[in-house]
Amino acid sequence: MPCGGRDLTALGALLQQIFVTFCKRCHVIPFVSYKEYNRGYPLKMEKIVEIYGMIIERCEPLVTWKVLIADDDPNVREIIRLYFRQQLIELIEAPDGVSALTMLAEVKPDIVILDVMMPGLDGYETCREITKRYDDVPVIMLTAKNDEFDRVLGLELGADDYMTKPFSPRELVSRIKAILRRMQKGQPSIEVDAPVQYEFDNLVIHVTRREVLAGSTKIDMRPKEFELLAFFAKSPGDVFTREQLLEQVWGYDFLGDMRTVDVHIKKLRERLSPCHHVCIHTVWGVGYKFEVAACT
């Protein structure tokens, strides 16, 4: 049905109101006086298009993430839900670990948040099951305990990060962003001149295929374990501090515990156990080095 002049006027007024609101929120001032802008200057269509382009330049791309949280405390879930709604993050809620595992395959979240103290299947066991079934789904643990043992246990079971209750929803979102940026949806970060594979005795690391072979045996690794091994393989014999490994492998925006390096080194050594001539050595007081020739 064709629109009459009155309908077009109403539509123009609505568009004007929407764009003026966007301008205020994005701190974009159209080329009119501030007084006119503040009271809703009647913008022409070309001015609306111009402002729209300015908004697009200033705003980050709209990315909606899907987050699955398992927590038996409805108050915690509500706090996260309300803040996530403001951030345009989709939240799927599970009251316990069993429900989370059931929903995981169906909803296919970008990241999972697990409370440690849940009835039935606790956060640790749920994390263990998730890392068994899905090696590319990052996990953040929520715990009321600030004990180092609990934090390290979660990391050893495959968690990517942890937060101690009470926590800030804003910090939680920052950590989610940091983890998803580092993962880049599982795509490897390859330098232009870097080799596509590294070979050491009976160990082969295929960078582009993200595959590790010990002889003819394929070694399964989680994404961060592979990235850590590939980084070591670029510079065999060089010693790296924990700070350097965090910066190079985890990135500048890593907000977690430095102990995550030690946990990943331990897991990496376990993964490489079929390859008897490959070692990751601890250099006491400094850090770690990857060296094949020194292994016996």
Short mmCIF file of C-alpha atoms in Angstrom, two decimals:
data_model
loop_
_atom_site.label_atom_id
_atom_site.label_comp_id
_atom_site.label_asym_id
_atom_site.label_seq_id
_atom_site.Cartn_x
_atom_site.Cartn_y
_atom_site.Cartn_z
CA MET A 1 0.00 0.00 0.00
CA PRO A 2 1.47 3.38 -0.97
CA CYS A 3 2.29 5.78 1.86
CA GLY A 4 0.66 9.20 2.02
CA GLY A 5 2.44 12.43 2.86
CA ARG A 6 1.37 12.22 6.50
CA ASP A 7 2.82 8.70 6.82
CA LEU A 8 6.13 9.81 5.32
CA THR A 9 6.26 12.75 7.73
CA ALA A 10 5.69 10.43 10.67
CA LEU A 11 8.35 8.04 9.37
CA GLY A 12 10.82 10.89 8.95
CA ALA A 13 10.14 12.08 12.49
CA LEU A 14 10.72 8.57 13.83
CA LEU A 15 13.99 8.20 11.91
CA GLN A 16 15.09 11.59 13.15
CA GLN A 17 14.40 10.59 16.75
CA ILE A 18 16.30 7.31 16.36
CA PHE A 19 19.34 8.95 14.81
CA VAL A 20 19.46 11.80 17.32
CA THR A 21 19.42 9.19 20.11
CA PHE A 22 22.24 7.26 18.41
CA CYS A 23 24.22 10.47 18.00
CA LYS A 24 23.98 11.28 21.69
CA ARG A 25 24.97 7.78 22.76
CA CYS A 26 27.88 7.59 20.31
CA HIS A 27 28.98 11.21 20.94
CA VAL A 28 28.52 12.11 17.27
CA ILE A 29 27.58 15.75 16.70
CA PRO A 30 25.96 16.50 13.33
CA PHE A 31 26.90 19.70 11.56
CA VAL A 32 24.25 21.88 13.20
CA SER A 33 24.46 24.05 16.30
CA TYR A 34 24.56 22.18 19.59
CA LYS A 35 21.37 23.94 20.77
CA GLU A 36 19.48 22.84 17.67
CA TYR A 37 20.95 19.34 17.93
CA ASN A 38 19.98 18.99 21.58
CA ARG A 39 16.35 19.89 20.97
CA GLY A 40 16.03 17.60 17.96
CA TYR A 41 16.87 19.61 14.86
CA PRO A 42 14.66 18.50 11.94
CA LEU A 43 17.27 16.57 9.96
CA LYS A 44 17.04 16.03 6.23
CA MET A 45 17.49 12.56 4.78
CA GLU A 46 21.00 13.29 3.45
CA LYS A 47 22.00 14.51 6.91
CA ILE A 48 20.65 11.29 8.44
CA VAL A 49 22.71 9.23 5.99
CA GLU A 50 25.78 11.31 6.81
CA ILE A 51 25.32 10.81 10.55
CA TYR A 52 24.66 7.11 10.04
CA GLY A 53 28.04 6.79 8.29
CA MET A 54 29.75 8.57 11.18
CA ILE A 55 28.12 6.22 13.67
CA ILE A 56 29.21 3.15 11.72
CA GLU A 57 32.81 4.43 11.71
CA ARG A 58 32.81 5.02 15.44
CA CYS A 59 31.03 1.89 16.58
CA GLU A 60 32.58 -1.57 16.83
CA PRO A 61 31.03 -4.26 14.62
CA LEU A 62 27.94 -5.74 16.24
CA VAL A 63 28.99 -9.15 17.49
CA THR A 64 26.52 -11.21 19.47
CA TRP A 65 28.04 -14.03 21.47
CA LYS A 66 26.23 -17.02 22.83
CA VAL A 67 27.22 -17.82 26.42
CA LEU A 68 26.10 -20.85 28.41
CA ILE A 69 26.20 -20.48 32.19
CA ALA A 70 25.73 -23.28 34.72
CA ASP A 71 25.08 -21.98 38.23
CA ASP A 72 22.58 -23.19 40.81
CA ASP A 73 22.20 -19.66 42.25
CA PRO A 74 19.40 -17.85 40.36
CA ASN A 75 20.54 -14.49 41.75
CA VAL A 76 23.96 -14.86 40.13
CA ARG A 77 22.36 -15.84 36.84
CA GLU A 78 20.01 -12.86 36.99
CA ILE A 79 22.83 -10.38 37.61
CA ILE A 80 24.74 -11.76 34.64
CA ARG A 81 21.61 -11.90 32.48
CA LEU A 82 20.74 -8.24 33.09
CA TYR A 83 24.24 -7.02 32.29
CA PHE A 84 24.60 -9.31 29.26
CA ARG A 85 21.32 -7.97 27.89
CA GLN A 86 22.81 -4.46 27.92
CA GLN A 87 25.87 -5.79 26.08
CA LEU A 88 23.74 -7.66 23.50
CA ILE A 89 25.15 -11.02 24.64
CA GLU A 90 22.85 -14.01 24.42
CA LEU A 91 22.78 -15.97 27.67
CA ILE A 92 21.61 -19.56 27.97
CA GLU A 93 21.05 -20.65 31.57
CA ALA A 94 21.44 -24.05 33.19
CA PRO A 95 20.81 -24.68 36.91
CA ASP A 96 23.37 -27.47 37.18
CA GLY A 97 26.17 -29.30 35.40
CA VAL A 98 24.03 -32.12 34.04
CA SER A 99 21.65 -29.66 32.36
CA ALA A 100 24.59 -27.73 30.93
CA LEU A 101 26.06 -30.86 29.32
CA THR A 102 22.65 -31.73 27.85
CA MET A 103 22.21 -28.22 26.40
CA LEU A 104 25.78 -27.89 25.14
CA ALA A 105 25.40 -29.84 21.90
CA GLU A 106 22.11 -28.13 21.08
CA VAL A 107 22.93 -24.47 21.75
CA LYS A 108 26.61 -24.60 20.63
CA PRO A 109 27.81 -21.70 22.78
CA ASP A 110 30.90 -19.62 22.10
CA ILE A 111 31.97 -19.95 25.73
CA VAL A 112 30.82 -21.70 28.92
CA ILE A 113 30.74 -20.28 32.46
CA LEU A 114 30.71 -22.86 35.25
CA ASP A 115 30.12 -22.43 38.95
CA VAL A 116 32.37 -24.74 40.94
CA MET A 117 29.99 -25.57 43.80
CA MET A 118 26.93 -27.08 42.15
CA PRO A 119 24.80 -29.98 43.41
CA GLY A 120 25.19 -33.28 41.63
CA LEU A 121 27.79 -32.77 38.93
CA ASP A 122 30.01 -29.98 40.20
CA GLY A 123 31.89 -27.46 38.07
CA TYR A 124 35.12 -29.47 38.02
CA GLU A 125 33.46 -32.63 36.70
CA THR A 126 31.39 -30.63 34.23
CA CYS A 127 34.55 -28.93 32.97
CA ARG A 128 36.24 -32.31 32.61
CA GLU A 129 33.36 -33.62 30.51
CA ILE A 130 33.26 -30.50 28.33
CA THR A 131 36.99 -30.69 27.55
CA LYS A 132 36.61 -34.39 26.70
CA ARG A 133 33.79 -33.79 24.23
CA TYR A 134 34.69 -30.38 22.82
CA ASP A 135 38.29 -29.20 22.55
CA ASP A 136 37.40 -25.78 21.14
CA VAL A 137 34.88 -24.52 23.70
CA PRO A 138 36.54 -22.22 26.26
CA VAL A 139 35.49 -22.42 29.90
CA ILE A 140 35.52 -19.83 32.69
CA MET A 141 35.15 -21.13 36.25
CA LEU A 142 33.31 -19.17 38.96
CA THR A 143 34.37 -20.02 42.49
CA ALA A 144 33.69 -18.68 45.97
CA LYS A 145 37.07 -20.03 47.03
CA ASN A 146 40.25 -18.04 46.58
CA ASP A 147 42.51 -20.98 47.33
CA GLU A 148 45.36 -21.59 44.88
CA PHE A 149 44.68 -25.34 44.83
CA ASP A 150 41.13 -24.81 43.56
CA ARG A 151 42.29 -22.37 40.88
CA VAL A 152 45.04 -24.69 39.64
CA LEU A 153 42.69 -27.69 39.68
CA GLY A 154 40.26 -25.88 37.39
CA LEU A 155 43.06 -24.94 35.00
CA GLU A 156 44.40 -28.50 34.98
CA LEU A 157 40.95 -29.79 34.04
CA GLY A 158 40.96 -27.54 30.98
CA ALA A 159 39.43 -24.27 32.14
CA ASP A 160 40.71 -21.20 30.32
CA ASP A 161 40.18 -18.75 33.16
CA TYR A 162 38.57 -18.40 36.58
CA MET A 163 36.92 -15.67 38.60
CA THR A 164 36.36 -15.46 42.35
CA LYS A 165 32.95 -14.51 43.71
CA PRO A 166 31.81 -11.82 44.23
CA PHE A 167 32.80 -10.57 40.79
CA SER A 168 32.04 -7.70 38.47
CA PRO A 169 29.86 -8.52 35.43
CA ARG A 170 31.87 -5.94 33.50
CA GLU A 171 35.12 -7.79 34.28
CA LEU A 172 33.45 -11.06 33.29
CA VAL A 173 32.59 -9.60 29.88
CA SER A 174 36.16 -8.28 29.53
CA ARG A 175 37.54 -11.74 30.17
CA ILE A 176 35.11 -13.30 27.70
CA LYS A 177 36.19 -10.79 25.05
CA ALA A 178 39.86 -11.49 25.76
CA ILE A 179 39.43 -15.26 25.48
CA LEU A 180 37.40 -15.08 22.27
CA ARG A 181 39.87 -12.66 20.71
CA ARG A 182 42.73 -15.01 21.51
CA MET A 183 40.91 -18.03 20.15
CA GLN A 184 39.78 -16.27 16.95
CA LYS A 185 37.33 -19.08 16.43
CA GLY A 186 40.07 -21.68 16.46
CA GLN A 187 41.97 -20.21 13.54
CA PRO A 188 45.76 -20.32 13.91
CA SER A 189 47.77 -17.13 13.82
CA ILE A 190 50.53 -17.77 11.27
CA GLU A 191 53.33 -15.42 10.38
CA VAL A 192 53.90 -14.78 6.69
CA ASP A 193 57.40 -16.29 6.60
CA ALA A 194 56.77 -18.99 9.21
CA PRO A 195 57.13 -22.64 8.10
CA VAL A 196 53.95 -24.66 7.80
CA GLN A 197 55.45 -27.44 9.92
CA TYR A 198 58.29 -28.19 12.33
CA GLU A 199 60.12 -31.52 12.51
CA PHE A 200 62.14 -32.77 15.48
CA ASP A 201 63.36 -36.36 15.45
CA ASN A 202 60.09 -38.33 15.55
CA LEU A 203 57.92 -35.29 16.33
CA VAL A 204 56.13 -33.35 13.58
CA ILE A 205 54.09 -30.21 14.24
CA HIS A 206 51.78 -29.20 11.37
CA VAL A 207 50.99 -25.55 12.00
CA THR A 208 48.33 -25.00 9.36
CA ARG A 209 46.57 -28.28 10.16
CA ARG A 210 47.04 -27.77 13.91
CA GLU A 211 48.19 -31.36 14.14
CA VAL A 212 50.94 -33.02 16.17
CA LEU A 213 52.38 -36.43 15.27
CA ALA A 214 54.71 -38.55 17.41
CA GLY A 215 55.90 -41.01 14.82
CA SER A 216 52.63 -42.21 13.31
CA THR A 217 50.61 -41.43 16.45
CA LYS A 218 48.42 -38.34 16.39
CA ILE A 219 48.46 -36.37 19.64
CA ASP A 220 45.27 -34.54 20.49
CA MET A 221 45.73 -31.10 22.03
CA ARG A 222 43.54 -28.25 23.16
CA PRO A 223 43.99 -25.01 21.18
CA LYS A 224 46.14 -23.20 23.73
CA GLU A 225 48.35 -26.26 24.28
CA PHE A 226 49.03 -26.42 20.55
CA GLU A 227 49.77 -22.70 20.31
CA LEU A 228 52.22 -22.99 23.21
CA LEU A 229 54.00 -25.94 21.59
CA ALA A 230 54.15 -24.19 18.20
CA PHE A 231 55.63 -21.10 19.85
CA PHE A 232 58.34 -23.20 21.53
CA ALA A 233 59.03 -25.02 18.25
CA LYS A 234 59.89 -21.72 16.53
CA SER A 235 62.83 -21.20 18.89
CA PRO A 236 64.19 -24.52 20.20
CA GLY A 237 66.73 -24.05 22.97
CA ASP A 238 65.63 -20.48 23.80
CA VAL A 239 64.54 -19.81 27.37
CA PHE A 240 61.28 -17.94 27.94
CA THR A 241 59.96 -16.47 31.16
CA ARG A 242 56.33 -16.94 32.17
CA GLU A 243 55.71 -13.27 31.40
CA GLN A 244 57.07 -13.70 27.88
CA LEU A 245 54.94 -16.79 27.28
CA LEU A 246 51.82 -15.03 28.53
CA GLU A 247 52.55 -12.06 26.27
CA GLN A 248 53.36 -14.11 23.16
CA VAL A 249 50.90 -16.99 23.47
CA TRP A 250 48.03 -15.61 25.55
CA GLY A 251 48.31 -11.99 24.46
CA TYR A 252 48.58 -8.60 26.11
CA ASP A 253 44.97 -8.66 27.26
CA PHE A 254 45.30 -11.81 29.39
CA LEU A 255 43.64 -11.15 32.76
CA GLY A 256 44.08 -14.52 34.46
CA ASP A 257 46.60 -16.16 36.77
CA MET A 258 50.25 -16.55 35.77
CA ARG A 259 50.01 -20.12 37.04
CA THR A 260 48.11 -20.96 33.88
CA VAL A 261 51.51 -21.19 32.14
CA ASP A 262 52.71 -23.86 34.60
CA VAL A 263 49.46 -25.78 34.22
CA HIS A 264 49.68 -25.75 30.41
CA ILE A 265 53.34 -26.82 30.52
CA LYS A 266 52.39 -29.76 32.72
CA LYS A 267 49.57 -30.78 30.36
CA LEU A 268 51.88 -30.35 27.36
CA ARG A 269 54.47 -32.67 28.88
CA GLU A 270 51.76 -35.27 29.46
CA ARG A 271 50.55 -34.96 25.86
CA LEU A 272 54.09 -35.39 24.54
CA SER A 273 54.82 -38.49 26.63
CA PRO A 274 54.53 -40.82 23.58
CA CYS A 275 57.46 -38.92 22.06
CA HIS A 276 60.34 -39.97 24.31
CA HIS A 277 62.92 -37.64 22.75
CA VAL A 278 61.10 -34.36 23.18
CA CYS A 279 61.38 -32.35 26.37
CA ILE A 280 60.19 -29.07 27.77
CA HIS A 281 62.73 -28.17 30.42
CA THR A 282 62.26 -26.02 33.48
CA VAL A 283 65.02 -23.44 33.84
CA TRP A 284 64.85 -22.73 37.56
CA GLY A 285 64.37 -19.11 38.47
CA VAL A 286 63.78 -18.13 34.85
CA GLY A 287 61.15 -20.10 32.95
CA TYR A 288 61.02 -22.87 30.32
CA LYS A 289 62.73 -24.01 27.15
CA PHE A 290 61.94 -26.55 24.44
CA GLU A 291 64.88 -28.76 23.53
CA VAL A 292 64.96 -32.05 21.67
CA ALA A 293 68.66 -32.94 21.59
CA ALA A 294 69.00 -32.79 25.38
CA CYS A 295 66.34 -35.46 25.93
CA THR A 296 67.50 -38.97 26.78
#
